[in-house]
Coordinates of N, CA, C and O in Angstrom, one line a residue:
X191 N 0.8 -1.2 0.0 CA 0.0 0.0 0.0 C 0.9 1.3 0.0 O 1.9 1.3 0.7
X192 N 0.4 2.3 -0.7 CA 1.1 3.6 -0.9 C 0.2 4.6 -0.3 O -1.0 4.7 -0.7
X193 N 0.7 5.5 0.5 CA -0.1 6.7 1.0 C 0.7 7.9 0.3 O 1.9 8.1 0.6
X194 N 0.0 8.5 -0.5 CA 0.6 9.7 -1.2 C -0.2 11.0 -1.1 O -1.5 11.0 -0.9
X195 N 0.4 12.1 -1.3 CA -0.2 13.4 -1.2 C -1.1 13.6 -2.6 O -0.7 13.2 -3.5
X196 N -2.4 14.0 -2.2 CA -3.2 14.2 -3.4 C -2.9 15.5 -4.0 O -2.6 16.5 -3.3
X197 N -3.1 15.6 -5.2 CA -2.9 16.8 -6.0 C -4.3 17.3 -6.5 O -5.3 16.7 -6.2
X198 N -4.2 18.5 -7.0 CA -5.5 19.2 -7.4 C -6.1 18.2 -8.5 O -7.4 18.3 -8.6
X199 N -5.5 17.4 -9.3 CA -6.0 16.5 -10.2 C -6.8 15.4 -9.6 O -7.4 14.7 -10.2
X200 N -6.6 15.2 -8.3 CA -7.3 14.2 -7.5 C -8.6 14.6 -6.9 O -9.1 13.8 -6.2
X201 N -9.0 16.0 -7.0 CA -10.0 16.5 -6.3 C -11.4 15.7 -6.6 O -12.2 15.6 -5.7
X202 N -11.6 15.2 -7.7 CA -12.8 14.5 -8.1 C -12.9 13.2 -7.2 O -13.9 12.9 -6.7
X203 N -11.8 12.6 -7.0 CA -11.7 11.4 -6.1 C -12.1 11.9 -4.7 O -13.0 11.2 -4.0
X204 N -11.5 12.9 -4.2 CA -11.9 13.3 -2.8 C -13.4 13.8 -2.7 O -14.0 13.4 -1.6
X205 N -13.9 14.4 -3.7 CA -15.3 14.7 -3.6 C -16.1 13.5 -3.6 O -17.1 13.5 -2.8
X206 N -15.8 12.5 -4.5 CA -16.7 11.3 -4.5 C -16.5 10.6 -3.2 O -17.6 10.2 -2.7
X207 N -15.3 10.5 -2.6 CA -15.1 9.8 -1.3 C -16.0 10.5 -0.2 O -16.6 9.9 0.6
X208 N -16.0 11.8 -0.3 CA -16.7 12.6 0.7 C -18.2 12.3 0.6 O -18.8 12.1 1.7
X209 N -18.6 12.3 -0.4 CA -20.1 12.1 -0.7 C -20.4 10.7 -0.2 O -21.4 10.4 0.3
X210 N -19.5 9.7 -0.5 CA -19.8 8.3 0.0 C -19.8 8.2 1.3 O -20.5 7.3 1.9
X211 N -19.0 9.0 2.0 CA -19.1 9.0 3.6 C -20.5 9.3 4.0 O -21.1 8.6 4.9
X212 N -21.1 10.4 3.5 CA -22.5 10.7 3.9 C -23.5 9.6 3.6 O -24.4 9.4 4.3
X213 N -23.3 9.1 2.4 CA -24.1 8.0 1.9 C -24.1 6.8 2.9 O -25.1 6.1 3.2
X214 N -22.8 6.6 3.4 CA -22.7 5.4 4.4 C -23.3 5.6 5.7 O -23.6 4.7 6.4
X215 N -23.6 7.0 6.1 CA -24.2 7.3 7.3 C -25.8 7.1 7.1 O -26.6 7.3 8.1
X216 N -26.2 6.7 5.9 CA -27.6 6.7 5.6 C -28.4 7.8 5.2 O -29.6 7.9 5.3
X217 N -27.6 9.0 4.9 CA -28.2 10.3 4.5 C -28.7 10.0 3.0 O -28.0 9.8 2.2
X218 N -30.0 10.1 2.9 CA -30.6 10.0 1.6 C -30.4 11.1 0.6 O -30.0 12.3 1.2
X219 N -30.5 10.9 -0.6 CA -30.2 11.9 -1.7 C -31.1 13.2 -1.5 O -30.8 14.3 -1.8
X220 N -32.3 13.0 -0.9 CA -33.1 14.2 -0.7 C -32.6 15.1 0.4 O -33.1 16.2 0.5
X221 N -31.6 14.6 1.2 CA -31.0 15.4 2.2 C -29.7 16.0 1.8 O -28.9 16.6 2.7
X222 N -29.2 15.7 0.6 CA -28.0 16.2 0.0 C -28.3 17.3 -0.9 O -29.1 17.3 -1.7
X223 N -27.5 18.4 -0.7 CA -27.7 19.6 -1.7 C -27.5 19.2 -3.1 O -26.5 18.4 -3.4
X224 N -28.3 19.7 -4.0 CA -28.1 19.3 -5.4 C -26.7 19.5 -6.0 O -26.2 18.9 -6.9
X225 N -26.1 20.6 -5.5 CA -24.8 21.1 -5.9 C -23.7 20.6 -4.9 O -22.6 21.3 -4.8
X226 N -23.8 19.4 -4.4 CA -23.0 19.0 -3.2 C -21.4 19.0 -3.7 O -20.6 19.4 -3.0
X227 N -21.3 18.6 -5.0 CA -20.0 18.3 -5.5 C -19.3 19.6 -5.6 O -18.0 19.8 -5.3
X228 N -20.0 20.6 -6.1 CA -19.3 22.0 -6.2 C -19.1 22.5 -4.9 O -18.1 23.2 -4.7
X229 N -20.0 22.3 -3.8 CA -19.7 22.9 -2.5 C -18.5 22.3 -1.9 O -17.6 22.9 -1.4
X230 N -18.3 20.9 -2.1 CA -17.1 20.3 -1.5 C -15.8 20.8 -2.3 O -14.8 21.1 -1.7
X231 N -16.0 20.9 -3.6 CA -14.8 21.4 -4.4 C -14.3 22.8 -3.9 O -13.1 23.0 -3.8
X232 N -15.3 23.7 -3.8 CA -15.0 25.1 -3.3 C -14.4 25.0 -2.0 O -13.5 25.7 -1.6
X233 N -14.9 24.1 -1.1 CA -14.3 24.0 0.3 C -12.9 23.5 0.3 O -12.1 24.1 1.1
X234 N -12.6 22.5 -0.6 CA -11.3 22.1 -0.8 C -10.3 23.2 -1.2 O -9.2 23.4 -0.8
X235 N -10.7 24.0 -2.3 CA -10.0 25.0 -2.8 C -9.7 26.1 -1.7 O -8.6 26.5 -1.6
X236 N -10.7 26.5 -0.9 CA -10.6 27.4 0.1 C -9.7 26.9 1.3 O -8.8 27.7 1.8
X237 N -9.7 25.7 1.5 CA -8.8 24.9 2.5 C -7.5 25.0 2.1 O -6.5 25.3 2.9
X238 N -7.1 24.8 0.9 CA -5.8 24.9 0.3 C -5.3 26.3 0.4 O -4.0 26.5 0.8
X239 N -6.1 27.2 0.0 CA -5.7 28.6 0.0 C -5.4 29.2 1.5 O -4.5 30.0 1.6
X240 N -6.3 28.9 2.4 CA -6.4 29.7 3.7 C -6.1 28.8 4.9 O -5.9 29.4 6.0
X241 N -6.3 27.5 4.9 CA -6.1 26.7 6.1 C -5.1 25.5 6.0 O -5.2 24.6 6.7
X242 N -4.2 25.6 5.1 CA -3.1 24.7 4.9 C -3.5 23.2 4.8 O -3.1 22.4 5.3
X243 N -4.7 23.1 4.1 CA -5.3 21.9 3.9 C -4.5 21.0 3.0 O -3.8 21.5 2.1
X244 N -4.5 19.7 3.4 CA -3.7 18.7 2.7 C -4.6 17.4 2.6 O -5.3 17.1 3.5
X245 N -4.5 16.7 1.5 CA -5.2 15.4 1.3 C -4.3 14.3 1.0 O -3.3 14.7 0.3
X246 N -4.6 13.1 1.3 CA -3.8 11.9 1.1 C -4.6 10.9 0.6 O -5.8 10.7 1.0
X247 N -4.1 10.1 -0.4 CA -4.7 9.0 -0.9 C -4.0 7.7 -0.6 O -2.7 7.7 -0.5
X248 N -4.7 6.7 -0.4 CA -4.2 5.3 -0.2 C -4.3 4.6 -1.5 O -5.5 4.5 -2.1
X249 N -3.3 4.0 -2.0 CA -3.3 3.2 -3.3 C -2.9 1.9 -3.0 O -2.0 1.7 -2.3
X250 N -3.6 0.9 -3.6 CA -3.4 -0.5 -3.5 C -3.2 -1.0 -4.9 O -4.3 -0.9 -5.6
X251 N -2.2 -1.6 -5.3 CA -2.0 -2.2 -6.6 C -2.4 -1.0 -7.6 O -3.0 -1.4 -8.7
X252 N -2.0 0.2 -7.5 CA -2.3 1.3 -8.5 C -3.6 1.9 -8.4 O -4.0 2.8 -9.1
X253 N -4.6 1.3 -7.6 CA -5.9 1.8 -7.5 C -6.2 2.7 -6.1 O -5.5 2.3 -5.1
X254 N -6.7 3.7 -6.2 CA -7.1 4.6 -5.1 C -8.1 3.9 -4.3 O -9.3 3.6 -4.8
X255 N -7.9 3.5 -3.0 CA -8.8 2.8 -2.2 C -9.3 3.6 -1.0 O -10.2 3.1 -0.2
X256 N -8.7 4.7 -0.7 CA -9.1 5.5 0.5 C -8.5 6.9 0.4 O -7.6 7.2 -0.4
X257 N -9.0 7.8 1.3 CA -8.5 9.1 1.2 C -8.8 9.8 2.6 O -9.7 9.3 3.4
X258 N -8.1 10.7 2.9 CA -8.3 11.7 4.1 C -7.9 13.1 3.8 O -7.1 13.3 2.9
X259 N -8.6 14.0 4.5 CA -8.4 15.4 4.3 C -8.2 16.1 5.6 O -9.0 15.8 6.6
X260 N -7.2 17.0 5.9 CA -7.0 17.6 7.2 C -6.6 19.1 6.9 O -6.0 19.4 5.9
X261 N -6.7 19.8 7.9 CA -6.3 21.3 7.7 C -6.4 22.0 9.1 O -6.8 21.4 10.2
X262 N -6.0 23.3 9.0 CA -6.3 24.0 10.3 C -7.6 24.1 10.7 O -8.5 24.3 9.7
X263 N -8.0 24.0 11.9 CA -9.5 24.0 12.2 C -10.1 25.5 12.1 O -9.4 26.4 12.5
X264 N -11.1 25.5 11.5 CA -12.0 26.8 11.4 C -12.8 26.9 12.5 O -13.9 26.2 12.7
X265 N -12.4 27.6 13.5 CA -13.2 27.8 14.7 C -14.3 28.9 14.6 O -14.1 29.8 13.9
X266 N -15.5 28.4 15.1 CA -16.7 29.5 15.0 C -16.7 30.4 16.1 O -17.8 31.0 16.4
X267 N -15.5 30.8 16.7 CA -15.5 31.7 17.9 C -14.1 32.6 17.7 O -13.2 32.1 17.0
X268 N -14.1 33.6 18.4 CA -12.8 34.4 18.4 C -11.6 33.6 19.0 O -11.7 33.2 20.2
X269 N -10.6 33.4 18.3 CA -9.5 32.6 18.7 C -8.5 33.6 19.3 O -7.9 34.4 18.5
X270 N -8.3 33.6 20.6 CA -7.5 34.6 21.3 C -6.1 34.1 21.9 O -5.4 34.9 22.5
X271 N -6.0 32.7 21.7 CA -4.7 32.2 22.2 C -3.7 32.0 21.0 O -4.0 31.9 19.9
X272 N -2.5 32.1 21.4 CA -1.4 32.0 20.5 C -1.3 30.5 19.9 O -1.5 29.6 20.7
X273 N -1.0 30.4 18.7 CA -0.9 29.1 18.0 C 0.0 28.1 18.8 O -0.4 26.8 18.9
X274 N 1.0 28.6 19.4 CA 1.9 27.6 20.1 C 1.2 27.0 21.3 O 1.7 26.0 21.8
X275 N 0.3 27.7 21.9 CA -0.5 27.2 23.0 C -1.7 26.3 22.5 O -1.8 25.2 23.1
X276 N -2.4 26.7 21.5 CA -3.6 26.1 21.0 C -3.8 26.4 19.6 O -4.3 27.3 19.2
X277 N -3.4 25.3 18.7 CA -3.7 25.4 17.3 C -4.2 24.1 16.9 O -3.6 23.0 16.7
X278 N -5.5 24.0 16.7 CA -6.1 22.8 16.4 C -6.1 22.5 14.9 O -6.3 23.4 14.0
X279 N -5.8 21.2 14.6 CA -6.0 20.7 13.3 C -7.1 19.9 13.2 O -7.6 19.3 14.2
X280 N -7.8 19.9 12.1 CA -9.0 19.2 12.0 C -9.0 18.1 10.8 O -8.6 18.4 9.7
X281 N -9.3 16.8 11.1 CA -9.3 15.7 10.1 C -10.8 15.7 9.7 O -11.6 15.1 10.6
X282 N -11.3 16.1 8.7 CA -12.7 16.2 8.3 C -13.1 15.2 7.3 O -14.4 15.2 6.9
X283 N -12.3 14.3 7.0 CA -12.7 13.2 5.9 C -11.8 12.0 6.1 O -10.5 12.3 6.1
X284 N -12.3 10.9 6.3 CA -11.5 9.6 6.3 C -12.5 8.7 5.5 O -13.6 8.3 6.0
X285 N -12.0 8.1 4.4 CA -12.8 7.2 3.7 C -11.9 6.0 3.1 O -10.8 6.2 2.7
X286 N -12.5 4.9 3.3 CA -11.9 3.6 2.7 C -12.9 2.8 2.1 O -14.0 2.7 2.6
X287 N -12.7 2.3 0.9 CA -13.7 1.4 0.1 C -14.1 0.5 1.1 O -13.4 -0.3 1.7
X288 N -15.5 0.2 1.1 CA -16.0 -0.8 2.0 C -15.4 -2.2 2.0 O -15.1 -2.8 3.0
X289 N -15.1 -2.7 0.9 CA -14.6 -4.1 0.7 C -13.2 -4.2 1.3 O -12.6 -5.3 1.6
X290 N -12.5 -3.0 1.6 CA -11.1 -3.1 2.1 C -11.0 -2.5 3.4 O -9.8 -2.2 4.0
X291 N -12.0 -2.3 4.2 CA -12.1 -1.8 5.5 C -11.4 -2.9 6.4 O -11.4 -4.0 6.3
X292 N -11.0 -2.4 7.6 CA -10.4 -3.3 8.8 C -9.1 -3.9 8.2 O -8.8 -5.0 8.7
X293 N -8.3 -3.2 7.4 CA -7.1 -3.8 6.9 C -6.0 -2.7 7.2 O -4.9 -3.0 6.7
X294 N -6.2 -1.8 8.0 CA -5.2 -0.8 8.4 C -5.0 0.4 7.5 O -4.2 1.2 7.7
X295 N -5.9 0.4 6.5 CA -5.8 1.6 5.4 C -6.2 2.9 6.2 O -5.5 3.9 6.1
X296 N -7.3 2.9 6.9 CA -7.6 4.1 7.5 C -6.7 4.6 8.6 O -6.4 5.8 8.6
X297 N -6.2 3.6 9.3 CA -5.1 4.1 10.4 C -4.0 4.7 9.6 O -3.4 5.7 10.1
X298 N -3.4 4.2 8.6 CA -2.3 4.7 7.8 C -2.7 6.1 7.3 O -1.7 7.0 7.4
X299 N -3.8 6.2 6.8 CA -4.3 7.6 6.4 C -4.3 8.6 7.4 O -3.8 9.7 7.3
X300 N -4.8 8.2 8.6 CA -5.0 9.1 9.7 C -3.6 9.4 10.4 O -3.4 10.6 10.6
X301 N -2.8 8.5 10.4 CA -1.3 8.8 10.9 C -0.7 9.8 9.9 O 0.0 10.7 10.4
X302 N -0.9 9.6 8.6 CA -0.2 10.6 7.8 C -1.0 12.0 7.9 O -0.2 13.1 7.8
X303 N -2.2 12.1 8.1 CA -2.9 13.4 8.3 C -2.3 14.0 9.7 O -2.0 15.2 9.7
X304 N -2.2 13.1 10.7 CA -1.6 13.6 12.0 C -0.2 14.2 11.7 O 0.2 15.3 12.2
X305 N 0.7 13.5 10.9 CA 2.0 13.9 10.6 C 1.9 15.4 10.0 O 2.7 16.2 10.3
X306 N 1.0 15.5 9.1 CA 0.9 16.8 8.4 C 0.5 17.9 9.4 O 1.0 19.0 9.4
X307 N -0.5 17.7 10.3 CA -0.9 18.7 11.2 C 0.2 19.0 12.2 O 0.4 20.2 12.4
X308 N 1.0 18.1 12.5 CA 2.1 18.4 13.4 C 3.1 19.3 12.7 O 3.6 20.2 13.2
X309 N 3.3 19.1 11.4 CA 4.2 19.7 10.5 C 3.8 21.3 10.4 O 4.7 22.0 10.1
X310 N 2.6 21.5 10.4 CA 2.2 22.8 10.3 C 1.9 23.6 11.7 O 1.3 24.6 11.7
X311 N 2.4 23.0 12.8 CA 2.2 23.6 14.1 C 1.1 23.3 14.9 O 0.8 24.0 15.9
X312 N 0.2 22.4 14.5 CA -0.9 22.0 15.4 C -0.5 21.4 16.7 O 0.4 20.5 16.7
X313 N -1.3 21.7 17.7 CA -1.1 21.2 19.1 C -2.1 20.1 19.3 O -1.9 19.3 20.3
X314 N -3.1 20.1 18.6 CA -4.2 19.1 18.8 C -4.8 18.6 17.5 O -4.9 19.5 16.7
X315 N -5.2 17.4 17.3 CA -5.9 17.0 16.1 C -7.2 16.6 16.6 O -7.5 15.9 17.6
X316 N -8.2 17.1 15.8 CA -9.6 17.0 16.2 C -10.3 16.3 15.0 O -10.0 16.6 13.9
X317 N -11.4 15.4 15.3 CA -12.2 14.8 14.3 C -13.5 14.4 14.9 O -13.6 14.3 16.1
X318 N -14.5 14.2 14.1 CA -15.7 13.7 14.6 C -15.8 12.3 14.0 O -15.6 12.2 12.7
X319 N -16.2 11.4 14.8 CA -16.1 9.9 14.4 C -17.5 9.4 14.2 O -18.4 9.6 15.0
X320 N -17.6 8.5 13.3 CA -18.8 7.7 13.2 C -18.7 6.6 14.3 O -17.6 6.5 14.8
X321 N -19.9 5.9 14.4 CA -19.6 4.9 15.6 C -18.7 3.7 15.1 O -18.0 3.2 15.8
X322 N -18.6 3.4 13.8 CA -17.7 2.5 13.2 C -16.2 2.7 13.5 O -15.4 1.9 13.6
X323 N -15.9 4.1 13.4 CA -14.6 4.5 13.5 C -14.0 4.7 14.9 O -12.8 4.9 15.1
X324 N -14.9 4.8 16.0 CA -14.5 5.1 17.3 C -13.4 4.3 17.8 O -12.4 4.8 18.4
X325 N -13.4 3.0 17.7 CA -12.3 2.2 18.2 C -11.0 2.3 17.5 O -10.0 2.4 18.1
X326 N -11.0 2.7 16.1 CA -9.8 2.9 15.5 C -9.1 4.2 16.1 O -7.9 4.2 16.4
X327 N -9.9 5.3 16.2 CA -9.4 6.6 16.6 C -8.9 6.4 18.0 O -7.8 7.1 18.4
X328 N -9.7 5.7 19.0 CA -9.2 5.5 20.3 C -7.8 4.7 20.3 O -7.0 5.1 21.1
X329 N -7.7 3.8 19.5 CA -6.4 2.9 19.4 C -5.2 3.9 18.9 O -4.1 3.6 19.4
X330 N -5.6 4.9 18.1 CA -4.5 5.8 17.6 C -4.3 7.0 18.7 O -3.5 7.8 18.4
X331 N -5.0 6.9 19.9 CA -4.8 7.8 20.9 C -5.7 9.0 21.0 O -5.6 9.9 21.9
X332 N -6.8 9.0 20.1 CA -7.8 10.1 20.2 C -8.6 9.9 21.6 O -8.9 8.6 21.9
X333 N -9.1 10.9 22.2 CA -9.8 10.8 23.3 C -11.2 11.5 23.1 O -11.3 12.5 22.4
X334 N -12.3 11.0 23.7 CA -13.6 11.6 23.5 C -13.5 12.9 24.3 O -13.1 12.9 25.5
X335 N -13.9 14.0 23.7 CA -13.9 15.3 24.2 C -15.2 15.8 24.9 O -16.2 15.0 24.9
X336 N -15.2 17.0 25.3 CA -16.3 17.6 26.1 C -17.5 18.2 25.2 O -18.3 18.7 25.8
X337 N -17.5 17.9 23.9 CA -18.6 18.5 23.1 C -19.9 18.0 23.6 O -20.2 16.9 23.8
X338 N -20.8 18.9 23.6 CA -22.2 18.6 24.0 C -23.2 19.1 22.9 O -22.8 20.1 22.2
X339 N -24.3 18.4 22.7 CA -25.2 18.7 21.6 C -26.5 18.7 22.1 O -27.0 17.9 23.0
X340 N -27.3 19.5 21.5 CA -28.9 19.5 21.8 C -29.6 19.5 20.4 O -29.3 20.4 19.6
X341 N -30.4 18.6 20.2 CA -31.3 18.4 19.0 C -32.3 19.5 19.1 O -33.2 19.6 20.0
X342 N -32.2 20.4 18.1 CA -33.2 21.5 18.1 C -34.3 21.4 17.1 O -35.2 22.3 16.9
X343 N -34.4 20.1 16.6 CA -35.4 19.8 15.5 C -36.6 19.1 16.2 O -37.7 19.0 15.6
X344 N -36.4 18.6 17.4 CA -37.6 17.8 18.0 C -38.1 18.5 19.3 O -37.9 19.7 19.4
X345 N -38.7 17.7 20.1 CA -39.4 18.2 21.3 C -38.5 18.0 22.4 O -39.0 17.8 23.6
X346 N -37.2 18.2 22.4 CA -36.3 18.1 23.5 C -36.7 19.3 24.5 O -36.7 20.5 24.2
X347 N -36.8 18.9 25.7 CA -37.1 19.9 26.8 C -36.0 19.9 27.8 O -35.5 18.8 28.2
X348 N -35.5 20.9 28.4 CA -34.5 21.0 29.3 C -35.0 20.3 30.7 O -36.2 20.3 31.0
X349 N -34.1 19.7 31.3 CA -34.3 18.9 32.6 C -34.6 20.0 33.7 O -34.0 21.0 33.7
X350 N -35.4 19.6 34.5 CA -35.7 20.6 35.7 C -34.6 20.6 36.7 O -33.8 19.7 36.9

């Protein structure tokens, strides 16, 4: 297996893999934006331009079988700490072809993403995991963090 840096010529593979991730979560086509591919392509371009984004591909016998994308984390709040204290990197995409899962490909991709994030000065790597990926990420040293969520679409009521 070869892990290589993806170039701009590989963007369609990355877009296809990203879409496949959402489909694997059971998200129906009716819940995907009609211009999803364009949205992802623009996000990738912006990430390269402004957030030191890098993507990596896993190749097996010359065929691309997986990919990952990572970059500086885009925080939705004012970042007031110096980067040497707190500079999060975000791994926002890890995909391996279903028939080849559980063979170490995702681990190799994530380790390469971590290497990139370290090289650009990140102090922490962050990702959101599917249920299927949790054990892999925990084996690689990721810890479950303090994020909390509240579903605003239902009848959730605060506890007394």
